[in-house]
CSV table of C-alpha atoms and ligand atoms in Angstrom, one decimal:
chain,number,residue,atom,x,y,z
A,1,MET,CA,13.3,-14.4,-6.2
A,2,SER,CA,10.9,-14.0,-3.3
A,3,THR,CA,12.2,-12.0,-0.3
A,4,PHE,CA,9.5,-13.1,2.0
A,5,ILE,CA,10.6,-13.9,5.5
A,6,ARG,CA,8.1,-16.4,6.9
A,7,SER,CA,8.9,-15.8,10.6
A,8,GLY,CA,10.4,-13.1,12.7
A,9,CYS,CA,7.6,-10.6,12.7
A,10,GLY,CA,4.4,-12.3,13.7
A,11,GLU,CA,1.6,-10.6,15.7
A,12,LYS,CA,3.5,-11.3,18.9
A,13,GLY,CA,6.9,-10.0,17.6
A,14,SER,CA,7.9,-6.4,17.6
A,15,ALA,CA,5.9,-4.2,15.2
A,16,LEU,CA,7.4,-3.2,11.8
A,17,ARG,CA,7.9,0.4,11.0
A,18,VAL,CA,5.8,1.7,8.2
A,19,GLU,CA,8.7,2.4,5.9
A,20,ASP,CA,10.3,-1.1,6.6
A,21,ALA,CA,7.0,-2.8,5.8
A,22,LEU,CA,6.8,-0.9,2.6
A,23,HIS,CA,10.4,-1.7,1.6
A,24,ARG,CA,9.8,-5.4,2.2
A,25,MET,CA,6.7,-5.3,0.0
A,26,LEU,CA,8.4,-3.4,-2.8
A,27,ASP,CA,11.4,-5.7,-2.7
A,28,ALA,CA,9.1,-8.7,-3.3
A,29,VAL,CA,7.2,-7.2,-6.3
A,30,THR,CA,8.3,-7.3,-9.9
A,31,PRO,CA,6.8,-5.3,-12.8
A,32,VAL,CA,4.4,-7.0,-15.3
A,33,LYS,CA,6.2,-8.2,-18.4
A,34,GLY,CA,3.5,-8.0,-21.1
A,35,TYR,CA,2.7,-5.0,-23.3
A,36,GLU,CA,0.2,-3.9,-25.9
A,37,GLN,CA,-0.1,-1.3,-28.6
A,38,VAL,CA,-2.8,1.3,-28.0
A,39,GLY,CA,-4.1,4.4,-29.7
A,40,LEU,CA,-2.9,7.7,-28.2
A,41,LEU,CA,-6.4,8.5,-27.0
A,42,ASP,CA,-6.2,5.4,-24.8
A,43,ALA,CA,-2.7,6.0,-23.5
A,44,TRP,CA,-3.4,8.4,-20.7
A,45,CYS,CA,-2.5,6.8,-17.3
A,46,ARG,CA,-0.8,3.9,-19.0
A,47,VAL,CA,2.9,3.0,-18.6
A,48,LEU,CA,5.2,3.3,-21.6
A,49,HIS,CA,6.9,0.1,-22.6
A,50,GLU,CA,9.2,1.4,-25.3
A,51,PRO,CA,11.0,4.7,-25.5
A,52,VAL,CA,9.4,7.4,-27.6
A,53,VAL,CA,12.1,8.7,-30.0
A,54,ALA,CA,11.5,11.8,-32.1
A,55,ALA,CA,11.4,11.0,-35.8
A,56,ILE,CA,11.1,14.7,-36.7
A,57,ASP,CA,12.2,18.1,-35.3
A,58,VAL,CA,9.6,20.0,-33.4
A,59,PRO,CA,8.9,22.6,-34.6
A,60,SER,CA,9.7,21.1,-38.0
A,61,ARG,CA,10.8,24.5,-39.4
A,62,ALA,CA,11.7,27.9,-38.1
A,63,ASN,CA,8.5,29.9,-37.6
A,64,ALA,CA,7.2,33.2,-36.2
A,65,ALA,CA,6.5,33.6,-32.5
A,66,VAL,CA,4.4,36.8,-33.0
A,67,ASP,CA,2.3,38.5,-35.7
A,68,GLY,CA,4.5,41.0,-37.6
A,69,TYR,CA,7.0,41.1,-40.5
A,70,ALA,CA,9.7,38.6,-41.5
A,71,VAL,CA,12.9,40.5,-42.5
A,72,ARG,CA,16.6,40.0,-43.0
A,73,ALA,CA,18.7,41.1,-40.0
A,74,ALA,CA,21.2,42.6,-42.4
A,75,ASP,CA,18.6,45.2,-43.4
A,76,LEU,CA,18.0,46.4,-39.9
A,77,PRO,CA,19.2,49.9,-39.1
A,78,GLY,CA,21.9,50.7,-36.5
A,79,PRO,CA,21.5,53.1,-33.6
A,80,GLY,CA,19.4,56.2,-34.5
A,81,GLY,CA,18.7,54.8,-38.0
A,82,VAL,CA,15.5,54.0,-39.8
A,83,ALA,CA,15.1,51.4,-42.6
A,84,GLU,CA,12.3,51.3,-45.2
A,85,LEU,CA,11.4,47.8,-46.5
A,86,ALA,CA,9.0,46.7,-49.2
A,87,VAL,CA,6.3,44.2,-48.2
A,88,ILE,CA,6.2,41.6,-50.9
A,89,GLY,CA,3.7,39.1,-49.6
A,90,THR,CA,2.1,37.3,-46.6
A,91,ALA,CA,2.9,34.1,-44.7
A,92,ARG,CA,0.1,32.6,-42.6
A,93,ALA,CA,0.2,29.4,-40.5
A,94,GLY,CA,-0.3,26.6,-42.9
A,95,HIS,CA,0.2,28.9,-45.9
A,96,PRO,CA,3.9,29.6,-46.3
A,97,PHE,CA,5.2,32.4,-48.5
A,98,PRO,CA,6.5,30.7,-51.6
A,99,GLY,CA,9.2,33.2,-52.6
A,100,THR,CA,12.5,34.4,-51.1
A,101,VAL,CA,13.0,37.6,-49.1
A,102,GLN,CA,15.7,39.7,-50.8
A,103,ALA,CA,17.6,42.7,-49.5
A,104,GLY,CA,15.2,45.6,-48.7
A,105,GLN,CA,12.2,43.4,-48.6
A,106,ALA,CA,9.8,42.1,-45.8
A,107,VAL,CA,7.0,39.6,-45.7
A,108,ARG,CA,3.9,40.1,-43.5
A,109,ILE,CA,3.9,37.0,-41.2
A,110,MET,CA,1.4,35.5,-38.7
A,111,THR,CA,2.2,33.5,-35.5
A,112,GLY,CA,3.2,30.0,-36.4
A,113,ALA,CA,3.8,30.6,-40.1
A,114,HIS,CA,7.1,29.2,-41.5
A,115,LEU,CA,9.8,31.8,-41.8
A,116,PRO,CA,10.2,32.6,-45.6
A,117,GLU,CA,13.5,31.7,-47.3
A,118,GLY,CA,16.0,34.6,-46.9
A,119,ALA,CA,14.4,36.0,-43.7
A,120,ASP,CA,16.0,35.3,-40.3
A,121,THR,CA,14.1,37.8,-37.9
A,122,VAL,CA,10.5,38.7,-37.1
A,123,LEU,CA,9.5,42.3,-36.1
A,124,PRO,CA,6.4,42.5,-34.0
A,125,GLN,CA,3.7,44.5,-35.9
A,126,GLU,CA,3.4,47.0,-33.0
A,127,GLN,CA,7.0,47.9,-33.4
A,128,VAL,CA,7.0,48.9,-37.1
A,129,GLU,CA,5.1,51.7,-39.0
A,130,ALA,CA,3.1,50.6,-42.0
A,131,GLN,CA,3.6,52.9,-44.9
A,132,GLY,CA,1.8,52.2,-48.1
A,133,ALA,CA,3.1,49.0,-49.5
A,134,GLY,CA,6.1,49.0,-47.1
A,135,ILE,CA,7.2,49.4,-43.5
A,136,ARG,CA,9.5,51.7,-41.6
A,137,VAL,CA,11.5,50.2,-38.8
A,138,GLY,CA,13.8,51.8,-36.3
A,139,GLU,CA,16.7,50.7,-34.1
A,140,GLY,CA,16.7,48.1,-31.4
A,141,HIS,CA,16.0,44.8,-33.2
A,142,GLY,CA,18.4,41.9,-33.2
A,143,GLN,CA,19.0,38.9,-35.5
A,144,GLY,CA,16.7,36.0,-34.7
A,145,ASP,CA,14.2,38.0,-32.6
A,146,ASN,CA,10.8,36.4,-32.4
A,147,VAL,CA,11.8,33.3,-34.4
A,148,ARG,CA,11.1,29.8,-33.0
A,149,LEU,CA,13.9,27.7,-34.4
A,150,ALA,CA,13.5,24.2,-36.0
A,151,GLY,CA,14.0,21.6,-33.3
A,152,GLU,CA,13.9,24.1,-30.5
A,153,ASP,CA,11.4,22.0,-28.5
A,154,ILE,CA,12.6,18.5,-29.7
A,155,ALA,CA,15.5,17.7,-31.9
A,156,ARG,CA,15.0,14.7,-34.2
A,157,GLY,CA,16.5,11.5,-32.7
A,158,THR,CA,16.0,12.6,-29.1
A,159,THR,CA,14.5,10.1,-26.7
A,160,VAL,CA,11.5,12.1,-25.5
A,161,LEU,CA,10.0,9.7,-23.0
A,162,ALA,CA,11.6,6.6,-21.4
A,163,PRO,CA,10.1,3.2,-20.7
A,164,GLY,CA,8.3,3.2,-17.4
A,165,ARG,CA,6.8,6.6,-17.9
A,166,TYR,CA,3.3,7.0,-16.5
A,167,LEU,CA,1.7,9.0,-19.3
A,168,THR,CA,0.3,12.4,-18.4
A,169,PRO,CA,-1.7,14.8,-20.6
A,170,PRO,CA,1.4,16.8,-21.7
A,171,ASP,CA,3.2,13.5,-22.5
A,172,ILE,CA,0.3,12.4,-24.8
A,173,GLY,CA,0.5,15.8,-26.5
A,174,LEU,CA,4.3,15.4,-26.9
A,175,ILE,CA,3.8,12.1,-28.6
A,176,ALA,CA,1.1,13.5,-30.8
A,177,SER,CA,3.4,16.4,-31.8
A,178,LEU,CA,5.8,13.8,-33.2
A,179,GLY,CA,3.0,12.5,-35.5
A,180,GLN,CA,2.9,9.2,-33.6
A,181,GLY,CA,-0.7,7.9,-33.2
A,182,GLU,CA,0.0,4.7,-31.3
A,183,VAL,CA,2.3,3.7,-28.4
A,184,LYS,CA,3.4,0.4,-26.8
A,185,VAL,CA,2.3,0.4,-23.2
A,186,LYS,CA,2.7,-2.2,-20.4
A,187,ARG,CA,-0.1,-4.6,-19.7
A,188,ARG,CA,-2.4,-3.3,-17.0
A,189,PRO,CA,-2.0,-5.5,-13.8
A,190,ARG,CA,-5.1,-7.5,-12.9
A,191,VAL,CA,-6.1,-6.9,-9.3
A,192,ALA,CA,-8.6,-9.2,-7.6
A,193,LEU,CA,-10.5,-7.6,-4.9
A,194,LEU,CA,-12.5,-9.3,-2.1
A,195,SER,CA,-14.1,-8.6,1.2
A,196,THR,CA,-14.1,-11.1,4.0
A,197,GLY,CA,-16.5,-11.3,6.9
A,198,ASP,CA,-19.7,-13.2,7.9
A,199,GLU,CA,-21.3,-9.9,8.9
A,200,LEU,CA,-20.9,-8.3,5.5
A,201,CYS,CA,-24.1,-7.6,3.6
A,202,ALA,CA,-24.3,-6.8,-0.2
A,203,LEU,CA,-25.8,-3.5,-1.1
A,204,GLY,CA,-29.5,-3.6,-2.1
A,205,HIS,CA,-30.4,-6.1,0.6
A,206,PRO,CA,-32.0,-5.3,3.9
A,207,LEU,CA,-29.5,-5.5,6.8
A,208,PRO,CA,-29.9,-8.6,8.9
A,209,ALA,CA,-29.3,-8.6,12.6
A,210,GLY,CA,-25.6,-8.2,13.2
A,211,GLY,CA,-25.1,-7.2,9.6
A,212,LEU,CA,-23.0,-4.4,8.1
A,213,TYR,CA,-22.9,-3.2,4.5
A,214,ASP,CA,-19.7,-4.0,2.7
A,215,SER,CA,-18.3,-0.6,2.1
A,216,ASN,CA,-14.6,-1.5,1.8
A,217,ARG,CA,-15.1,-3.1,-1.6
A,218,TYR,CA,-16.5,0.1,-3.0
A,219,THR,CA,-13.9,2.3,-1.4
A,220,LEU,CA,-11.1,0.1,-2.6
A,221,HIS,CA,-12.6,-0.4,-6.1
A,222,ALA,CA,-12.8,3.4,-6.6
A,223,ALA,CA,-9.2,3.8,-5.4
A,224,LEU,CA,-8.0,1.0,-7.7
A,225,LYS,CA,-9.9,2.5,-10.7
A,226,ARG,CA,-8.0,5.7,-10.2
A,227,LEU,CA,-4.7,3.8,-10.8
A,228,ASN,CA,-6.2,2.4,-14.1
A,229,VAL,CA,-5.5,-1.2,-13.2
A,230,LYS,CA,-7.9,-4.0,-14.2
A,231,VAL,CA,-10.2,-4.7,-11.2
A,232,MET,CA,-11.6,-8.2,-10.8
A,233,ASP,CA,-14.3,-7.9,-8.2
A,234,GLN,CA,-14.6,-11.2,-6.3
A,235,GLY,CA,-17.4,-10.1,-4.0
A,236,ILE,CA,-17.9,-11.0,-0.3
A,237,VAL,CA,-16.4,-14.2,1.1
A,238,PRO,CA,-17.7,-15.5,4.4
A,239,ASP,CA,-15.5,-16.5,7.3
A,240,GLU,CA,-15.5,-20.1,6.2
A,241,PRO,CA,-12.1,-21.8,5.5
A,242,GLU,CA,-13.3,-23.8,2.5
A,243,ARG,CA,-15.1,-20.8,0.9
A,244,LEU,CA,-12.1,-18.6,1.6
A,245,ARG,CA,-9.7,-21.2,0.2
A,246,GLU,CA,-11.8,-21.5,-3.0
A,247,ALA,CA,-12.1,-17.7,-3.4
A,248,LEU,CA,-8.4,-17.0,-2.9
A,249,THR,CA,-7.3,-19.8,-5.2
A,250,ARG,CA,-9.6,-18.6,-8.0
A,251,ALA,CA,-8.5,-15.0,-7.4
A,252,ALA,CA,-4.8,-15.8,-7.4
A,253,ALA,CA,-5.1,-17.9,-10.6
A,254,ASN,CA,-6.4,-15.0,-12.6
A,255,ALA,CA,-4.8,-12.0,-11.0
A,256,ASP,CA,-1.3,-10.4,-10.6
A,257,VAL,CA,-2.3,-9.0,-7.2
A,258,VAL,CA,-5.0,-10.1,-4.8
A,259,VAL,CA,-6.3,-7.5,-2.3
A,260,SER,CA,-8.6,-8.4,0.5
A,261,SER,CA,-10.0,-6.6,3.5
A,262,GLY,CA,-10.9,-8.0,6.9
A,263,GLY,CA,-10.1,-11.2,8.7
A,264,VAL,CA,-6.4,-10.5,9.4
A,265,SER,CA,-6.7,-9.5,13.0
A,266,VAL,CA,-5.6,-12.4,15.2
A,267,GLY,CA,-7.9,-14.2,17.4
A,268,GLU,CA,-11.1,-13.2,15.7
A,269,ALA,CA,-10.7,-15.5,12.7
A,270,ASP,CA,-7.6,-17.5,13.1
A,271,PHE,CA,-8.4,-19.9,10.3
A,272,VAL,CA,-7.9,-17.1,7.8
A,273,ARG,CA,-4.2,-17.1,8.6
A,274,ASP,CA,-4.2,-20.9,8.3
A,275,VAL,CA,-5.9,-20.9,4.9
A,276,LEU,CA,-3.5,-18.3,3.6
A,277,LEU,CA,-0.5,-20.2,5.0
A,278,ALA,CA,-1.7,-23.4,3.3
A,279,LEU,CA,-2.2,-21.7,0.0
A,280,GLY,CA,1.0,-19.8,-0.2
A,281,SER,CA,3.7,-17.9,1.6
A,282,ILE,CA,1.9,-15.4,3.7
A,283,GLU,CA,2.9,-13.5,6.8
A,284,LEU,CA,0.8,-11.5,9.2
A,285,TRP,CA,2.7,-8.3,10.0
A,286,LYS,CA,2.0,-6.0,12.9
A,287,VAL,CA,2.8,-2.6,11.5
A,288,ALA,CA,3.5,0.3,13.9
A,289,MET,CA,0.9,2.6,12.5
A,290,LYS,CA,-2.5,4.0,13.3
A,291,PRO,CA,-4.9,3.3,11.8
A,292,GLY,CA,-3.7,0.0,10.5
A,293,ARG,CA,-1.7,-2.5,12.5
A,294,PRO,CA,-2.2,-6.1,11.2
A,295,ILE,CA,-1.5,-6.5,7.5
A,296,ALA,CA,-1.1,-9.8,5.7
A,297,PHE,CA,1.4,-9.9,2.9
A,298,GLY,CA,2.8,-12.6,0.7
A,299,ARG,CA,2.2,-14.7,-2.4
A,300,ILE,CA,-0.4,-17.2,-3.5
A,301,GLY,CA,0.9,-19.0,-6.6
A,302,GLY,CA,2.1,-16.3,-9.0
A,303,ALA,CA,0.1,-13.5,-7.4
A,304,VAL,CA,1.1,-11.0,-4.7
A,305,PHE,CA,-1.4,-11.0,-1.8
A,306,ILE,CA,-2.1,-8.1,0.5
A,307,GLY,CA,-4.7,-8.5,3.2
A,308,LEU,CA,-5.9,-5.2,4.6
A,309,PRO,CA,-7.5,-4.6,8.0
A,310,GLY,CA,-11.3,-4.6,7.9
A,311,ASN,CA,-11.9,-1.2,9.6
A,312,PRO,CA,-12.8,1.1,6.7
A,313,VAL,CA,-10.4,3.9,7.4
A,314,ALA,CA,-7.6,1.5,8.3
A,315,ALA,CA,-8.2,-0.4,5.0
A,316,LEU,CA,-8.1,2.8,3.0
A,317,VAL,CA,-5.0,4.3,4.7
A,318,CYS,CA,-3.2,1.0,4.3
A,319,PHE,CA,-4.2,0.9,0.7
A,320,PHE,CA,-2.6,4.3,0.1
A,321,GLN,CA,0.4,3.5,2.2
A,322,PHE,CA,1.2,0.0,0.8
A,323,VAL,CA,-1.1,-1.3,-2.0
A,324,GLN,CA,-0.7,1.8,-4.2
A,325,PRO,CA,3.1,1.8,-4.2
A,326,VAL,CA,3.1,-2.0,-4.7
A,327,LEU,CA,0.7,-1.5,-7.7
A,328,GLU,CA,2.8,1.3,-9.1
A,329,LYS,CA,5.8,-1.0,-9.1
A,330,LYS,CA,3.7,-3.8,-10.6
A,331,MET,CA,2.5,-1.5,-13.3
A,332,GLY,CA,6.1,-0.9,-14.3
A,333,ILE,CA,6.2,2.8,-13.4
A,334,SER,CA,9.9,3.7,-13.1
A,335,GLU,CA,9.5,6.9,-11.2
A,336,ARG,CA,6.7,7.1,-8.6
A,337,PRO,CA,4.7,10.3,-9.0
A,338,VAL,CA,5.8,12.9,-6.5
A,339,VAL,CA,3.5,13.1,-3.5
A,340,PRO,CA,3.9,16.4,-1.8
A,341,VAL,CA,4.4,16.5,1.9
A,342,PHE,CA,4.5,19.9,3.4
A,343,LYS,CA,4.3,21.7,6.7
A,344,ALA,CA,1.1,23.2,8.2
A,345,ILE,CA,0.5,24.7,11.6
A,346,ALA,CA,-1.6,22.7,13.9
A,347,ALA,CA,-4.8,24.7,14.8
A,348,HIS,CA,-5.2,22.7,18.0
A,349,ARG,CA,-3.5,20.0,20.1
A,350,LEU,CA,-3.2,16.6,18.4
A,351,SER,CA,-2.8,13.6,20.7
A,352,LYS,CA,-0.2,11.1,19.5
A,353,LYS,CA,1.7,8.1,21.1
A,354,PRO,CA,5.4,7.6,20.3
A,355,GLY,CA,6.3,4.3,18.7
A,356,ARG,CA,3.9,4.3,15.8
A,357,THR,CA,3.3,6.4,12.7
A,358,GLU,CA,-0.1,8.1,12.9
A,359,PHE,CA,-2.1,9.1,9.9
A,360,GLN,CA,-4.8,11.5,11.2
A,361,ARG,CA,-7.5,12.9,9.0
A,362,GLY,CA,-7.4,16.7,8.8
A,363,ILE,CA,-8.7,19.7,7.1
A,364,LEU,CA,-6.2,22.0,5.6
A,365,ASP,CA,-7.1,25.7,5.4
A,366,PRO,CA,-5.1,28.4,3.6
A,367,THR,CA,-4.5,31.5,5.8
A,368,PRO,CA,-2.6,34.7,5.2
A,369,GLY,CA,0.1,33.2,7.5
A,370,GLY,CA,0.4,29.9,5.6
A,371,TRP,CA,-1.4,26.5,5.8
A,372,ARG,CA,-3.2,25.6,9.0
A,373,VAL,CA,-4.5,22.2,9.7
A,374,ARG,CA,-7.2,20.9,12.0
A,375,SER,CA,-8.7,17.5,12.8
A,376,SER,CA,-11.6,16.6,10.5
A,377,GLY,CA,-13.4,14.8,13.4
A,378,HIS,CA,-13.5,11.5,15.3
A,379,GLN,CA,-10.3,9.6,14.4
A,380,GLY,CA,-11.6,6.0,15.1
A,381,SER,CA,-10.5,3.6,12.4
A,382,ALA,CA,-14.1,2.8,11.5
A,383,ILE,CA,-15.2,6.4,11.2
A,384,LEU,CA,-15.3,7.0,7.4
A,385,THR,CA,-17.1,10.4,7.7
A,386,SER,CA,-13.9,12.1,9.0
A,387,MET,CA,-12.0,10.7,6.1
A,388,SER,CA,-14.7,11.8,3.7
A,389,ARG,CA,-14.9,15.3,5.3
A,390,GLY,CA,-11.1,15.7,5.5
A,391,ASN,CA,-8.9,16.9,2.7
A,392,CYS,CA,-5.5,15.7,3.9
A,393,LEU,CA,-3.6,13.2,6.0
A,394,ILE,CA,-1.6,14.6,8.9
A,395,VAL,CA,1.4,12.4,9.2
A,396,LEU,CA,2.9,12.2,12.7
A,397,PRO,CA,6.2,10.3,12.6
A,398,HIS,CA,7.0,7.1,14.5
A,399,ASP,CA,9.0,8.6,17.4
A,400,ALA,CA,6.9,11.8,17.8
A,401,GLY,CA,4.7,12.5,20.8
A,402,PRO,CA,1.6,14.8,20.9
A,403,VAL,CA,1.5,18.0,18.9
A,404,GLU,CA,0.8,21.3,20.6
A,405,VAL,CA,-1.1,24.2,19.1
A,406,GLY,CA,1.0,26.2,16.7
A,407,GLU,CA,3.5,23.5,16.0
A,408,ALA,CA,4.3,22.5,12.4
A,409,VAL,CA,3.2,19.1,11.2
A,410,ASP,CA,3.6,17.2,7.9
A,411,VAL,CA,0.5,17.0,5.8
A,412,VAL,CA,-0.3,15.2,2.5
A,413,PRO,CA,-3.3,16.6,0.6
A,414,PHE,CA,-5.8,13.9,-0.5
A,415,ALA,CA,-5.7,15.5,-4.0
A,416,ALA,CA,-2.1,14.2,-4.3
A,417,PHE,CA,-3.0,10.6,-4.1
A,418,MET,CA,-6.8,10.0,-4.4
B,501,AMP,P1,-11.7,-7.5,10.8
B,501,AMP,O1,-10.5,-6.9,10.3
B,501,AMP,O2,-12.3,-8.5,9.9
B,501,AMP,O3,-11.6,-7.9,12.2
B,501,AMP,O4,-12.8,-6.3,10.8
B,501,AMP,C1,-12.6,-5.2,11.6
B,501,AMP,C2,-13.8,-4.3,11.5
B,501,AMP,O5,-14.1,-3.9,10.2
B,501,AMP,C3,-15.1,-5.0,11.9
B,501,AMP,O6,-15.9,-4.2,12.7
B,501,AMP,C4,-15.8,-5.3,10.6
B,501,AMP,O7,-17.1,-5.5,10.7
B,501,AMP,C5,-15.4,-4.2,9.8
B,501,AMP,N1,-15.3,-4.5,8.4
B,501,AMP,C6,-14.7,-5.6,7.9
B,501,AMP,N2,-14.8,-5.7,6.5
B,501,AMP,C7,-15.6,-4.6,6.2
B,501,AMP,C8,-16.1,-4.2,4.9
B,501,AMP,N3,-15.8,-4.8,3.8
B,501,AMP,N4,-16.8,-3.0,4.9
B,501,AMP,C9,-17.1,-2.4,6.1
B,501,AMP,N5,-16.6,-2.8,7.3
B,501,AMP,C10,-15.9,-3.9,7.3
B,502,MG,MG1,-13.8,-10.0,9.9
């Protein structure tokens, strides 16, 4: 089942292209199997397990699309003619007219009210002339005007939503419109999250010499929450083989996916790689991207493991590039949400080396001539301020060189994925 290749692309080998690394990861991941039944109010951002099939027509009966008069098309006048119809009652939403509209008759009707028996057309009230207990109507109306037909939105028996659907607000409304109060959704994947590094300090404690607050766990926790997976926070693990072994074993025993940050760069903490190799099938990949580069990927027991780089921006960009798609597959989402990539004009020169995909942090501005993009500041992979200040990633493709002022570049707005 596993498609992991344990050699062939170590730190010393040639770097993997971003898209190849992602493909390898996705190939190695299978969706969760379990499911549960939840109330519709808890179904948003969950993944449908069973198809939703319409048990009724929506709308359930023909009804008025405007306020006006329900009439029989056979009574409507031809060109130049005028018809006079007697108004015999009223139909309001929730209060249908109980009788039948006969020849020469009309029923006052409000938007959403069921069309009375005998009527097949609704005349907007502004297009008729009220006259005592009747109406006068001229030419220009056709059979079926302003009538919403039964089943016009959804016909009974139709599969409205397929398994694997990541439920959106309109989806929830659609299910509600069928009268269904509960849905079967896939189990939420459990994601264990940990930070590694002797220098990391927990929030709320004074920074010791050489210390650094553990920001990655908070950044990644927030990004995971947005996906509505179950986050199992494993805290900070020091750079000690035994502690790391314990922490990863525990995390993998309880989680579907284990995500760590730090400790994957070679040389600095080589035992991390050894611990991972001893526990499961893990590889260190050099990915041709900036920020990013070393990523660990593999399996510990039944869990998928992804080790992100420690630098805060690299960790977050790699999260969006790799962890998020992996989790979407794990969640059982059949069609990944569309992430828009569009063109914007570079407001200044952007330096770029061929041979790696670069994700630069930018600020996208609307201008009368279209979208313009500029750098959001220092692009170092530890500089979180430029990520926070930015509103998009500028994606510079693998083979491209520097970008000159006025050239078009691909941008992905943050709003599309975070
Ligand atoms: P590493 O990948 O462990 O070599 O770490 C690379 C850089 O990222 C180092 O400067 C680390 O101090 C920093 N770093 C690692 N983990 C974190 C974290 N959880 N929060 C903030 N910075 C980190
Ligand atoms: Mg480290």
